PDB file of C-alpha atoms in Angstrom:
ATOM      1  CA  UNK A   1     -13.050  -6.644  47.399  1.00 79.00           C
ATOM      2  CA  UNK A   2     -16.111  -4.709  46.153  1.00 89.00           C
ATOM      3  CA  UNK A   3     -18.627  -6.105  43.627  1.00 90.00           C
ATOM      4  CA  UNK A   4     -17.365  -3.804  40.852  1.00 89.00           C
ATOM      5  CA  UNK A   5     -13.740  -4.897  41.327  1.00 92.00           C
ATOM      6  CA  UNK A   6     -14.910  -8.528  41.311  1.00 93.00           C
ATOM      7  CA  UNK A   7     -16.666  -7.693  37.980  1.00 94.00           C
ATOM      8  CA  UNK A   8     -13.659  -5.978  36.665  1.00 92.00           C
ATOM      9  CA  UNK A   9     -11.467  -9.050  37.222  1.00 94.00           C
ATOM     10  CA  UNK A  10     -13.899 -11.300  35.845  1.00 94.00           C
ATOM     11  CA  UNK A  11     -13.973  -9.191  32.703  1.00 93.00           C
ATOM     12  CA  UNK A  12     -10.335  -9.172  32.362  1.00 93.00           C
ATOM     13  CA  UNK A  13     -10.232 -13.046  32.696  1.00 94.00           C
ATOM     14  CA  UNK A  14     -12.755 -13.117  29.923  1.00 94.00           C
ATOM     15  CA  UNK A  15     -10.939 -10.871  27.592  1.00 92.00           C
ATOM     16  CA  UNK A  16      -7.486 -12.509  28.394  1.00 92.00           C
ATOM     17  CA  UNK A  17      -9.039 -15.946  27.512  1.00 93.00           C
ATOM     18  CA  UNK A  18     -10.438 -14.646  24.398  1.00 93.00           C
ATOM     19  CA  UNK A  19      -7.163 -13.142  23.206  1.00 92.00           C
ATOM     20  CA  UNK A  20      -5.129 -16.198  24.290  1.00 90.00           C
ATOM     21  CA  UNK A  21      -7.613 -18.692  22.489  1.00 91.00           C
ATOM     22  CA  UNK A  22      -8.948 -16.649  19.299  1.00 91.00           C
ATOM     23  CA  UNK A  23      -5.271 -15.213  19.111  1.00 91.00           C
ATOM     24  CA  UNK A  24      -3.663 -18.480  17.991  1.00 93.00           C
ATOM     25  CA  UNK A  25      -6.407 -19.143  15.338  1.00 91.00           C
ATOM     26  CA  UNK A  26      -5.915 -15.463  14.192  1.00 94.00           C
ATOM     27  CA  UNK A  27      -2.427 -16.231  13.834  1.00 94.00           C
ATOM     28  CA  UNK A  28      -3.024 -19.511  12.006  1.00 94.00           C
ATOM     29  CA  UNK A  29      -5.166 -17.851   9.667  1.00 93.00           C
ATOM     30  CA  UNK A  30      -2.633 -15.156   8.799  1.00 95.00           C
ATOM     31  CA  UNK A  31       0.068 -17.911   8.431  1.00 94.00           C
ATOM     32  CA  UNK A  32      -2.096 -19.481   5.681  1.00 92.00           C
ATOM     33  CA  UNK A  33      -0.489 -16.992   3.193  1.00 89.00           C
ATOM     34  CA  UNK A  34       3.025 -16.963   4.506  1.00 84.00           C
ATOM     35  CA  UNK A  35       3.706 -20.367   5.950  1.00 88.00           C
ATOM     36  CA  UNK A  36       1.634 -22.483   3.615  1.00 83.00           C
ATOM     37  CA  UNK A  37       3.056 -23.201   0.250  1.00 84.00           C
ATOM     38  CA  UNK A  38       0.350 -24.903  -1.610  1.00 84.00           C
ATOM     39  CA  UNK A  39      -3.523 -25.621  -1.259  1.00 84.00           C
ATOM     40  CA  UNK A  40      -2.813 -28.984   0.483  1.00 86.00           C
ATOM     41  CA  UNK A  41      -0.863 -27.082   3.370  1.00 86.00           C
ATOM     42  CA  UNK A  42      -3.449 -24.466   3.759  1.00 89.00           C
ATOM     43  CA  UNK A  43      -5.932 -27.032   4.257  1.00 89.00           C
ATOM     44  CA  UNK A  44      -3.615 -28.667   6.897  1.00 91.00           C
ATOM     45  CA  UNK A  45      -3.593 -25.197   8.706  1.00 91.00           C
ATOM     46  CA  UNK A  46      -6.994 -24.592   8.549  1.00 91.00           C
ATOM     47  CA  UNK A  47      -7.737 -28.025   9.828  1.00 90.00           C
ATOM     48  CA  UNK A  48      -5.681 -27.415  12.941  1.00 91.00           C
ATOM     49  CA  UNK A  49      -8.223 -24.817  14.151  1.00 90.00           C
ATOM     50  CA  UNK A  50     -11.155 -26.289  12.479  1.00 85.00           C
ATOM     51  CA  UNK A  51     -12.588 -27.936  15.702  1.00 87.00           C
ATOM     52  CA  UNK A  52     -11.911 -24.898  17.947  1.00 87.00           C
ATOM     53  CA  UNK A  53     -12.186 -21.575  16.264  1.00 86.00           C
ATOM     54  CA  UNK A  54     -16.012 -21.161  16.779  1.00 85.00           C
ATOM     55  CA  UNK A  55     -15.703 -22.166  20.320  1.00 88.00           C
ATOM     56  CA  UNK A  56     -13.008 -19.674  20.914  1.00 88.00           C
ATOM     57  CA  UNK A  57     -15.404 -16.768  19.797  1.00 88.00           C
ATOM     58  CA  UNK A  58     -17.612 -17.585  22.684  1.00 90.00           C
ATOM     59  CA  UNK A  59     -15.198 -15.979  25.037  1.00 92.00           C
ATOM     60  CA  UNK A  60     -15.736 -12.624  23.198  1.00 91.00           C
ATOM     61  CA  UNK A  61     -19.621 -12.811  23.500  1.00 91.00           C
ATOM     62  CA  UNK A  62     -19.172 -13.770  27.236  1.00 92.00           C
ATOM     63  CA  UNK A  63     -16.624 -10.707  27.809  1.00 92.00           C
ATOM     64  CA  UNK A  64     -18.873  -7.951  25.896  1.00 90.00           C
ATOM     65  CA  UNK A  65     -21.939  -9.296  27.556  1.00 91.00           C
ATOM     66  CA  UNK A  66     -20.311  -9.154  31.005  1.00 92.00           C
ATOM     67  CA  UNK A  67     -19.106  -5.784  30.187  1.00 91.00           C
ATOM     68  CA  UNK A  68     -22.669  -4.710  29.208  1.00 92.00           C
ATOM     69  CA  UNK A  69     -24.139  -6.193  32.395  1.00 91.00           C
ATOM     70  CA  UNK A  70     -21.535  -4.810  35.041  1.00 91.00           C
ATOM     71  CA  UNK A  71     -20.504  -1.444  33.393  1.00 92.00           C
ATOM     72  CA  UNK A  72     -23.182  -0.258  30.939  1.00 91.00           C
ATOM     73  CA  UNK A  73     -21.614   3.204  30.798  1.00 89.00           C
ATOM     74  CA  UNK A  74     -18.276   1.550  29.745  1.00 88.00           C
ATOM     75  CA  UNK A  75     -19.874  -0.437  27.251  1.00 89.00           C
ATOM     76  CA  UNK A  76     -21.999   2.380  25.766  1.00 89.00           C
ATOM     77  CA  UNK A  77     -18.858   4.723  25.491  1.00 88.00           C
ATOM     78  CA  UNK A  78     -16.769   1.917  24.095  1.00 86.00           C
ATOM     79  CA  UNK A  79     -19.077   0.730  21.652  1.00 85.00           C
ATOM     80  CA  UNK A  80     -20.112   4.248  20.426  1.00 85.00           C
ATOM     81  CA  UNK A  81     -16.774   5.823  20.530  1.00 86.00           C
ATOM     82  CA  UNK A  82     -14.823   2.800  18.788  1.00 90.00           C
ATOM     83  CA  UNK A  83     -17.962   2.238  16.559  1.00 90.00           C
ATOM     84  CA  UNK A  84     -15.840   2.002  13.009  1.00 91.00           C
ATOM     85  CA  UNK A  85     -12.968  -0.250  14.295  1.00 92.00           C
ATOM     86  CA  UNK A  86     -15.595  -2.456  16.049  1.00 93.00           C
ATOM     87  CA  UNK A  87     -17.691  -2.618  12.931  1.00 94.00           C
ATOM     88  CA  UNK A  88     -14.742  -3.716  10.955  1.00 95.00           C
ATOM     89  CA  UNK A  89     -13.966  -6.297  13.513  1.00 95.00           C
ATOM     90  CA  UNK A  90     -17.418  -7.777  13.665  1.00 94.00           C
ATOM     91  CA  UNK A  91     -17.660  -7.640   9.689  1.00 96.00           C
ATOM     92  CA  UNK A  92     -14.316  -9.548   9.461  1.00 95.00           C
ATOM     93  CA  UNK A  93     -15.615 -12.212  12.158  1.00 94.00           C
ATOM     94  CA  UNK A  94     -18.564 -12.767   9.943  1.00 95.00           C
ATOM     95  CA  UNK A  95     -16.602 -13.254   6.617  1.00 95.00           C
ATOM     96  CA  UNK A  96     -14.325 -15.428   8.702  1.00 94.00           C
ATOM     97  CA  UNK A  97     -16.895 -17.846   9.862  1.00 92.00           C
ATOM     98  CA  UNK A  98     -18.516 -17.884   6.276  1.00 94.00           C
ATOM     99  CA  UNK A  99     -15.113 -18.604   4.841  1.00 92.00           C
ATOM    100  CA  UNK A 100     -14.463 -21.431   7.221  1.00 90.00           C
ATOM    101  CA  UNK A 101     -17.743 -23.132   6.323  1.00 89.00           C
ATOM    102  CA  UNK A 102     -17.705 -22.403   2.485  1.00 91.00           C
ATOM    103  CA  UNK A 103     -14.392 -22.996   1.426  1.00 88.00           C
ATOM    104  CA  UNK A 104     -14.581 -26.823   0.987  1.00 84.00           C
ATOM    105  CA  UNK A 105     -18.173 -26.670  -0.235  1.00 87.00           C
ATOM    106  CA  UNK A 106     -16.971 -26.565  -3.834  1.00 88.00           C
ATOM    107  CA  UNK A 107     -13.817 -28.297  -5.503  1.00 86.00           C
ATOM    108  CA  UNK A 108     -12.937 -25.472  -7.925  1.00 86.00           C
ATOM    109  CA  UNK A 109      -9.474 -24.053  -7.388  1.00 85.00           C
ATOM    110  CA  UNK A 110     -10.549 -20.394  -7.676  1.00 88.00           C
ATOM    111  CA  UNK A 111     -13.467 -20.844  -5.165  1.00 91.00           C
ATOM    112  CA  UNK A 112     -11.138 -22.319  -2.500  1.00 88.00           C
ATOM    113  CA  UNK A 113      -8.678 -19.858  -3.327  1.00 90.00           C
ATOM    114  CA  UNK A 114     -11.051 -16.850  -2.882  1.00 92.00           C
ATOM    115  CA  UNK A 115     -12.272 -18.072   0.359  1.00 93.00           C
ATOM    116  CA  UNK A 116      -8.414 -18.800   1.514  1.00 91.00           C
ATOM    117  CA  UNK A 117      -7.862 -15.051   0.814  1.00 93.00           C
ATOM    118  CA  UNK A 118     -10.921 -14.201   2.987  1.00 94.00           C
ATOM    119  CA  UNK A 119      -9.628 -16.294   5.896  1.00 94.00           C
ATOM    120  CA  UNK A 120      -6.224 -14.448   5.648  1.00 95.00           C
ATOM    121  CA  UNK A 121      -7.754 -10.846   5.717  1.00 96.00           C
ATOM    122  CA  UNK A 122     -10.384 -11.719   8.032  1.00 95.00           C
ATOM    123  CA  UNK A 123      -7.746 -13.044  10.440  1.00 95.00           C
ATOM    124  CA  UNK A 124      -5.161 -10.250   9.917  1.00 96.00           C
ATOM    125  CA  UNK A 125      -7.569  -7.268  10.351  1.00 96.00           C
ATOM    126  CA  UNK A 126      -9.082  -8.219  13.650  1.00 96.00           C
ATOM    127  CA  UNK A 127      -5.573  -9.194  14.988  1.00 96.00           C
ATOM    128  CA  UNK A 128      -4.244  -5.740  14.306  1.00 97.00           C
ATOM    129  CA  UNK A 129      -7.484  -3.789  15.235  1.00 96.00           C
ATOM    130  CA  UNK A 130      -7.975  -5.430  18.561  1.00 95.00           C
ATOM    131  CA  UNK A 131      -4.555  -4.171  19.642  1.00 95.00           C
ATOM    132  CA  UNK A 132      -5.557  -0.759  18.479  1.00 95.00           C
ATOM    133  CA  UNK A 133      -8.769  -0.744  20.481  1.00 94.00           C
ATOM    134  CA  UNK A 134      -7.186  -1.963  23.744  1.00 92.00           C
ATOM    135  CA  UNK A 135      -4.113   0.352  23.286  1.00 93.00           C
ATOM    136  CA  UNK A 136      -6.658   3.231  23.487  1.00 92.00           C
ATOM    137  CA  UNK A 137      -8.405   1.884  26.385  1.00 89.00           C
ATOM    138  CA  UNK A 138      -5.098   1.557  28.220  1.00 89.00           C
ATOM    139  CA  UNK A 139      -3.659   5.053  27.266  1.00 88.00           C
ATOM    140  CA  UNK A 140      -7.138   6.731  27.681  1.00 87.00           C
ATOM    141  CA  UNK A 141      -9.317   8.743  25.132  1.00 87.00           C
ATOM    142  CA  UNK A 142     -11.126  12.022  25.384  1.00 87.00           C
ATOM    143  CA  UNK A 143     -14.596  11.391  27.053  1.00 88.00           C
ATOM    144  CA  UNK A 144     -16.934  14.441  27.797  1.00 86.00           C
ATOM    145  CA  UNK A 145     -19.170  15.022  30.715  1.00 87.00           C
ATOM    146  CA  UNK A 146     -21.942  13.145  29.282  1.00 84.00           C
ATOM    147  CA  UNK A 147     -19.559   9.990  29.058  1.00 85.00           C
ATOM    148  CA  UNK A 148     -19.441  10.050  25.352  1.00 85.00           C
ATOM    149  CA  UNK A 149     -16.339   9.837  23.307  1.00 85.00           C
ATOM    150  CA  UNK A 150     -15.487  13.278  22.062  1.00 86.00           C
ATOM    151  CA  UNK A 151     -12.593  12.667  19.830  1.00 81.00           C
ATOM    152  CA  UNK A 152     -12.278  11.775  16.223  1.00 83.00           C
ATOM    153  CA  UNK A 153     -11.269   8.773  14.238  1.00 83.00           C
ATOM    154  CA  UNK A 154      -7.765  10.010  13.923  1.00 84.00           C
ATOM    155  CA  UNK A 155      -7.313  10.060  17.712  1.00 85.00           C
ATOM    156  CA  UNK A 156      -7.871   6.215  17.799  1.00 89.00           C
ATOM    157  CA  UNK A 157      -5.124   5.692  15.418  1.00 92.00           C
ATOM    158  CA  UNK A 158      -2.318   7.538  17.213  1.00 90.00           C
ATOM    159  CA  UNK A 159       1.376   6.207  17.324  1.00 93.00           C
ATOM    160  CA  UNK A 160       0.776   4.361  20.549  1.00 93.00           C
ATOM    161  CA  UNK A 161      -2.444   2.695  19.329  1.00 94.00           C
ATOM    162  CA  UNK A 162      -0.830   1.538  16.121  1.00 95.00           C
ATOM    163  CA  UNK A 163       2.175   0.145  17.997  1.00 96.00           C
ATOM    164  CA  UNK A 164      -0.415  -1.811  20.058  1.00 95.00           C
ATOM    165  CA  UNK A 165      -1.841  -3.057  16.922  1.00 96.00           C
ATOM    166  CA  UNK A 166       1.499  -4.178  15.705  1.00 96.00           C
ATOM    167  CA  UNK A 167       2.037  -5.892  19.092  1.00 96.00           C
ATOM    168  CA  UNK A 168      -1.133  -8.084  18.917  1.00 96.00           C
ATOM    169  CA  UNK A 169      -0.527  -9.027  15.269  1.00 96.00           C
ATOM    170  CA  UNK A 170       2.842 -10.297  15.741  1.00 96.00           C
ATOM    171  CA  UNK A 171       2.162 -12.032  19.026  1.00 96.00           C
ATOM    172  CA  UNK A 172      -0.898 -13.663  17.763  1.00 96.00           C
ATOM    173  CA  UNK A 173       0.943 -14.879  14.550  1.00 96.00           C
ATOM    174  CA  UNK A 174       3.712 -15.985  16.969  1.00 95.00           C
ATOM    175  CA  UNK A 175       1.324 -17.929  18.895  1.00 94.00           C
ATOM    176  CA  UNK A 176      -0.247 -19.416  15.614  1.00 95.00           C
ATOM    177  CA  UNK A 177       3.123 -20.498  14.601  1.00 94.00           C
ATOM    178  CA  UNK A 178       3.834 -22.424  17.882  1.00 94.00           C
ATOM    179  CA  UNK A 179       0.274 -23.875  17.714  1.00 93.00           C
ATOM    180  CA  UNK A 180       0.956 -25.026  13.969  1.00 94.00           C
ATOM    181  CA  UNK A 181       4.161 -26.696  15.181  1.00 92.00           C
ATOM    182  CA  UNK A 182       2.320 -28.556  17.959  1.00 90.00           C
ATOM    183  CA  UNK A 183      -0.439 -29.828  15.673  1.00 91.00           C
ATOM    184  CA  UNK A 184       1.555 -30.824  12.588  1.00 91.00           C
ATOM    185  CA  UNK A 185       4.172 -33.078  11.578  1.00 88.00           C
ATOM    186  CA  UNK A 186       7.149 -33.263   9.011  1.00 87.00           C
ATOM    187  CA  UNK A 187       8.244 -30.272   6.830  1.00 90.00           C
ATOM    188  CA  UNK A 188       5.523 -27.797   7.816  1.00 91.00           C
ATOM    189  CA  UNK A 189       6.134 -28.434  11.325  1.00 91.00           C
ATOM    190  CA  UNK A 190       9.987 -27.352  10.940  1.00 91.00           C
ATOM    191  CA  UNK A 191       8.813 -24.279   9.002  1.00 93.00           C
ATOM    192  CA  UNK A 192       6.539 -23.316  11.625  1.00 93.00           C
ATOM    193  CA  UNK A 193       9.190 -23.628  14.329  1.00 92.00           C
ATOM    194  CA  UNK A 194      11.401 -21.354  12.162  1.00 92.00           C
ATOM    195  CA  UNK A 195       8.770 -19.003  11.501  1.00 93.00           C
ATOM    196  CA  UNK A 196       7.917 -18.963  15.204  1.00 93.00           C
ATOM    197  CA  UNK A 197      11.574 -17.900  16.005  1.00 93.00           C
ATOM    198  CA  UNK A 198      11.484 -14.833  13.693  1.00 93.00           C
ATOM    199  CA  UNK A 199       7.831 -13.879  14.635  1.00 94.00           C
ATOM    200  CA  UNK A 200       8.536 -14.408  18.415  1.00 92.00           C
ATOM    201  CA  UNK A 201      11.621 -11.908  18.104  1.00 93.00           C
ATOM    202  CA  UNK A 202       9.215  -9.240  16.176  1.00 95.00           C
ATOM    203  CA  UNK A 203       6.701  -9.841  19.053  1.00 94.00           C
ATOM    204  CA  UNK A 204       9.349  -9.298  21.563  1.00 93.00           C
ATOM    205  CA  UNK A 205      10.621  -6.037  19.950  1.00 94.00           C
ATOM    206  CA  UNK A 206       7.225  -4.622  19.560  1.00 94.00           C
ATOM    207  CA  UNK A 207       6.194  -5.588  23.145  1.00 93.00           C
ATOM    208  CA  UNK A 208       9.266  -3.875  24.597  1.00 92.00           C
ATOM    209  CA  UNK A 209       8.467  -0.920  22.643  1.00 94.00           C
ATOM    210  CA  UNK A 210       4.736  -0.839  23.557  1.00 94.00           C
ATOM    211  CA  UNK A 211       5.046  -1.983  27.191  1.00 91.00           C
ATOM    212  CA  UNK A 212       7.881   0.289  27.992  1.00 91.00           C
ATOM    213  CA  UNK A 213       6.093   3.346  26.466  1.00 92.00           C
ATOM    214  CA  UNK A 214       3.030   2.436  28.559  1.00 91.00           C
ATOM    215  CA  UNK A 215       4.884   1.845  31.711  1.00 90.00           C
ATOM    216  CA  UNK A 216       6.650   5.397  31.309  1.00 90.00           C
ATOM    217  CA  UNK A 217       3.536   7.058  30.342  1.00 86.00           C
ATOM    218  CA  UNK A 218       0.721   5.488  32.877  1.00 83.00           C
ATOM    219  CA  UNK A 219       2.803   2.827  34.902  1.00 80.00           C
ATOM    220  CA  UNK A 220       3.119   2.013  38.467  1.00 88.00           C
ATOM    221  CA  UNK A 221       4.896  -0.603  40.538  1.00 88.00           C
ATOM    222  CA  UNK A 222       1.976  -3.188  39.871  1.00 88.00           C
ATOM    223  CA  UNK A 223       1.884  -2.712  36.109  1.00 87.00           C
ATOM    224  CA  UNK A 224       5.949  -2.920  36.040  1.00 91.00           C
ATOM    225  CA  UNK A 225       5.500  -6.481  37.875  1.00 93.00           C
ATOM    226  CA  UNK A 226       2.974  -7.348  35.122  1.00 90.00           C
ATOM    227  CA  UNK A 227       5.429  -6.203  32.495  1.00 89.00           C
ATOM    228  CA  UNK A 228       8.313  -8.150  33.699  1.00 92.00           C
ATOM    229  CA  UNK A 229       6.142 -11.287  33.841  1.00 92.00           C
ATOM    230  CA  UNK A 230       5.000 -10.880  30.423  1.00 90.00           C
ATOM    231  CA  UNK A 231       8.319 -10.388  29.039  1.00 89.00           C
ATOM    232  CA  UNK A 232       9.582 -13.306  30.801  1.00 91.00           C
ATOM    233  CA  UNK A 233       6.883 -15.519  29.514  1.00 92.00           C
ATOM    234  CA  UNK A 234       7.705 -14.488  25.921  1.00 91.00           C
ATOM    235  CA  UNK A 235      11.175 -15.078  26.329  1.00 92.00           C
ATOM    236  CA  UNK A 236      10.430 -18.488  27.791  1.00 93.00           C
ATOM    237  CA  UNK A 237       8.361 -19.258  24.983  1.00 92.00           C
ATOM    238  CA  UNK A 238      11.100 -18.282  22.458  1.00 91.00           C
ATOM    239  CA  UNK A 239      13.454 -20.625  24.497  1.00 92.00           C
ATOM    240  CA  UNK A 240      11.006 -23.554  24.390  1.00 90.00           C
ATOM    241  CA  UNK A 241      10.273 -22.895  20.581  1.00 88.00           C
ATOM    242  CA  UNK A 242      14.239 -23.224  19.998  1.00 87.00           C
ATOM    243  CA  UNK A 243      14.404 -26.389  21.986  1.00 85.00           C
ATOM    244  CA  UNK A 244      11.415 -27.936  20.267  1.00 81.00           C
ATOM    245  CA  UNK A 245       9.373 -28.175  23.368  1.00 80.00           C
TER     246      UNK A 245
END
């Protein structure tokens, strides 16, 4: 294995770690508006990720830094061609961090409700846009001879990319529901498990559509194996959730 291949594997591990860890706290943020029924339950959900959400974002810094260090052309093309989606993600992450820190600074209901709305939207938007970005990377985008993206904004939001966004949004929210069930007790745990069952089926359906489309369009034997492993893991998670494991 050559050095570029080693770096590529390392970067893949870093991005996978980021989506695995930040994915569930994005999901919990989305569930603050759907699963929680009052301010107390929203506080419970936020507290489940309170100790870890900022640490999870370190994986993003490491992944982006490794991409810049090992593949500067890839980094430059990605961050210039995908400028607007990545800027929206960055602004969402900034708002999200401020919302976590400021929500409890004042006791007024309106103050806390507004920051809770900010947590919801700043979790939902990146969860969707990350899928859009990486679906474009997988499918490919038009790049000119000077290694610059030569498409337009609409090219980044084609059907395949939007399906990728739906996949990451449903998968992260499913993961957040499972995490909530692991970290809570009582009625909210039962509701989290019920929500995980529905979200898991939605994630499975969107995964089947997205991975099947990608396999038919760009796949080979290795990607088929990865697809089957991913599908099996998702099915296993649904079964475990149904059994309360």
